Tab-separated table of C-alpha atoms in Angstrom:
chain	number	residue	atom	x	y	z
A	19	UNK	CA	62.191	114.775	79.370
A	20	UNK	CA	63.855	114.245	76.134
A	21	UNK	CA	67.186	112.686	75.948
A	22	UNK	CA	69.136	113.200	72.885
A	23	UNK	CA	71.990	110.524	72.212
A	24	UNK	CA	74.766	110.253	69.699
A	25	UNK	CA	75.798	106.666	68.032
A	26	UNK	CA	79.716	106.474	67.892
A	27	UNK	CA	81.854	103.709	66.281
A	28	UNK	CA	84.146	101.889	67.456
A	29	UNK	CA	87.020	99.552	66.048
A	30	UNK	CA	88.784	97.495	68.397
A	31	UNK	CA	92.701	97.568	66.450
A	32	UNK	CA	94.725	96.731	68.777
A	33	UNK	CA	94.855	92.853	68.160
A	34	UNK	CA	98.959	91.556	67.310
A	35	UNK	CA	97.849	89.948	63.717
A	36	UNK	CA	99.757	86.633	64.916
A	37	UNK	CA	97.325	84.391	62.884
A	38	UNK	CA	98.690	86.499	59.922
A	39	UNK	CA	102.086	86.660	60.753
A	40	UNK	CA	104.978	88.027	57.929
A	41	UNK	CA	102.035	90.728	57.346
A	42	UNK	CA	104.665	94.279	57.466
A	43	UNK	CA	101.683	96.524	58.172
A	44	UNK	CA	98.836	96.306	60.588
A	45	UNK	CA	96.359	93.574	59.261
A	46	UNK	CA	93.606	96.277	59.507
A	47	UNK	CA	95.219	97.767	56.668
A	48	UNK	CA	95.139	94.640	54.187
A	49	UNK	CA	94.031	95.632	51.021
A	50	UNK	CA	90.791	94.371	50.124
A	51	UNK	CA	90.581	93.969	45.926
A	52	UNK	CA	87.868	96.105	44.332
A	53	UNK	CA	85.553	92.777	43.304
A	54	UNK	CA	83.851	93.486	47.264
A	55	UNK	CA	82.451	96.453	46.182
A	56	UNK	CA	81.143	97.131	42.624
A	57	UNK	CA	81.515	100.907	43.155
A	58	UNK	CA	85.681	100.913	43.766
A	59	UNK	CA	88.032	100.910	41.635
A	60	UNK	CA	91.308	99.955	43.125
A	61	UNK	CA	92.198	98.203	46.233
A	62	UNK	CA	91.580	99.823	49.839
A	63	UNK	CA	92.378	98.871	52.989
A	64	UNK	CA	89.777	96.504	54.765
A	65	UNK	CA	89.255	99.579	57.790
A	66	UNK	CA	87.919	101.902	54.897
A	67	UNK	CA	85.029	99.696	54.364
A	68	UNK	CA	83.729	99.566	57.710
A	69	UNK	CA	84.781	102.924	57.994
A	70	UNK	CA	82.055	104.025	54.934
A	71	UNK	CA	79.326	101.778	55.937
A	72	UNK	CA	79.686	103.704	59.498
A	73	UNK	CA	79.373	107.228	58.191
A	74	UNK	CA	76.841	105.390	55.771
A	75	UNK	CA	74.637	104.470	58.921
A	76	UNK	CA	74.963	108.091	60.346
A	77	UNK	CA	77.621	107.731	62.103
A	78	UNK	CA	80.158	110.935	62.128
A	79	UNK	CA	82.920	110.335	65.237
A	80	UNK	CA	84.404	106.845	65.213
A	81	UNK	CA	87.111	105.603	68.145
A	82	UNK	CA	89.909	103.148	66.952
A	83	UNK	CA	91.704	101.495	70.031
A	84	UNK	CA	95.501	100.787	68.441
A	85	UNK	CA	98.002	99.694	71.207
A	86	UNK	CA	101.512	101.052	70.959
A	87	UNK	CA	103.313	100.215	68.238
A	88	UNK	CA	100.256	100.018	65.658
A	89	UNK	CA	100.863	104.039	64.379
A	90	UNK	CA	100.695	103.200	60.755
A	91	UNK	CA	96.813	102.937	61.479
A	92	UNK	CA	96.531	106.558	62.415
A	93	UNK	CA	98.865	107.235	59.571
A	94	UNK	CA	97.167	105.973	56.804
A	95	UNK	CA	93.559	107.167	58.018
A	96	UNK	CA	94.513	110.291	59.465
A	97	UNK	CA	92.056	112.346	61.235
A	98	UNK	CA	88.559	110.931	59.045
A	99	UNK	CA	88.038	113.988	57.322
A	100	UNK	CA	88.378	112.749	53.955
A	101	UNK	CA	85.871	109.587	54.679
A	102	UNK	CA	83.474	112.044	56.595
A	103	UNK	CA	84.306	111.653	59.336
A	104	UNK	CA	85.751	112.532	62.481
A	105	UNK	CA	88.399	109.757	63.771
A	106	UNK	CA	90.298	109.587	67.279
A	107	UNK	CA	92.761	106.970	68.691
């Protein structure tokens, strides 16, 4: 019997930030400057990275557990579609 299994991320987001306190926007969303990663250009937010190394490693649905109050997460990544990928919260 063959079993066929999918890989799914998941990003655990729903953390208060209280070691980086005065932050106004989730610290998932800190912008990471472009000297990471040879091939950007401009800033992104830390999330994105993981996000591309995940659909870089095959994966295509990710989960992102935000507790209330944390909607600027969804907000800013929206749905996946334009890192490849499919994203739910």
């Amino acid at each position: 019997m063959t079993t066929s299994r999918t890989v799914v991320g998941l990003i655990p987001a729903a953390g208060q930030g209280t070691r980086l306190a005065g932050l106004p926007f989730s610290k998932e969303l800190y912008p990471v400057d472009a000297s990471v990663d040879p091939d950007v250009q401009e800033p992104r937010a830390v999330v994105e990275f993981l996000l591309e190394n995940m659909r870089r490693a095959g994966i295509h649905r990710v989960y992102i557990v935000v507790r209330d109050g944390k909607w600027d997460i969804p907000g800013h990544l929206g749905d996946g579609s334009r890192f490849g990928l499919s994203i739910a919260y």
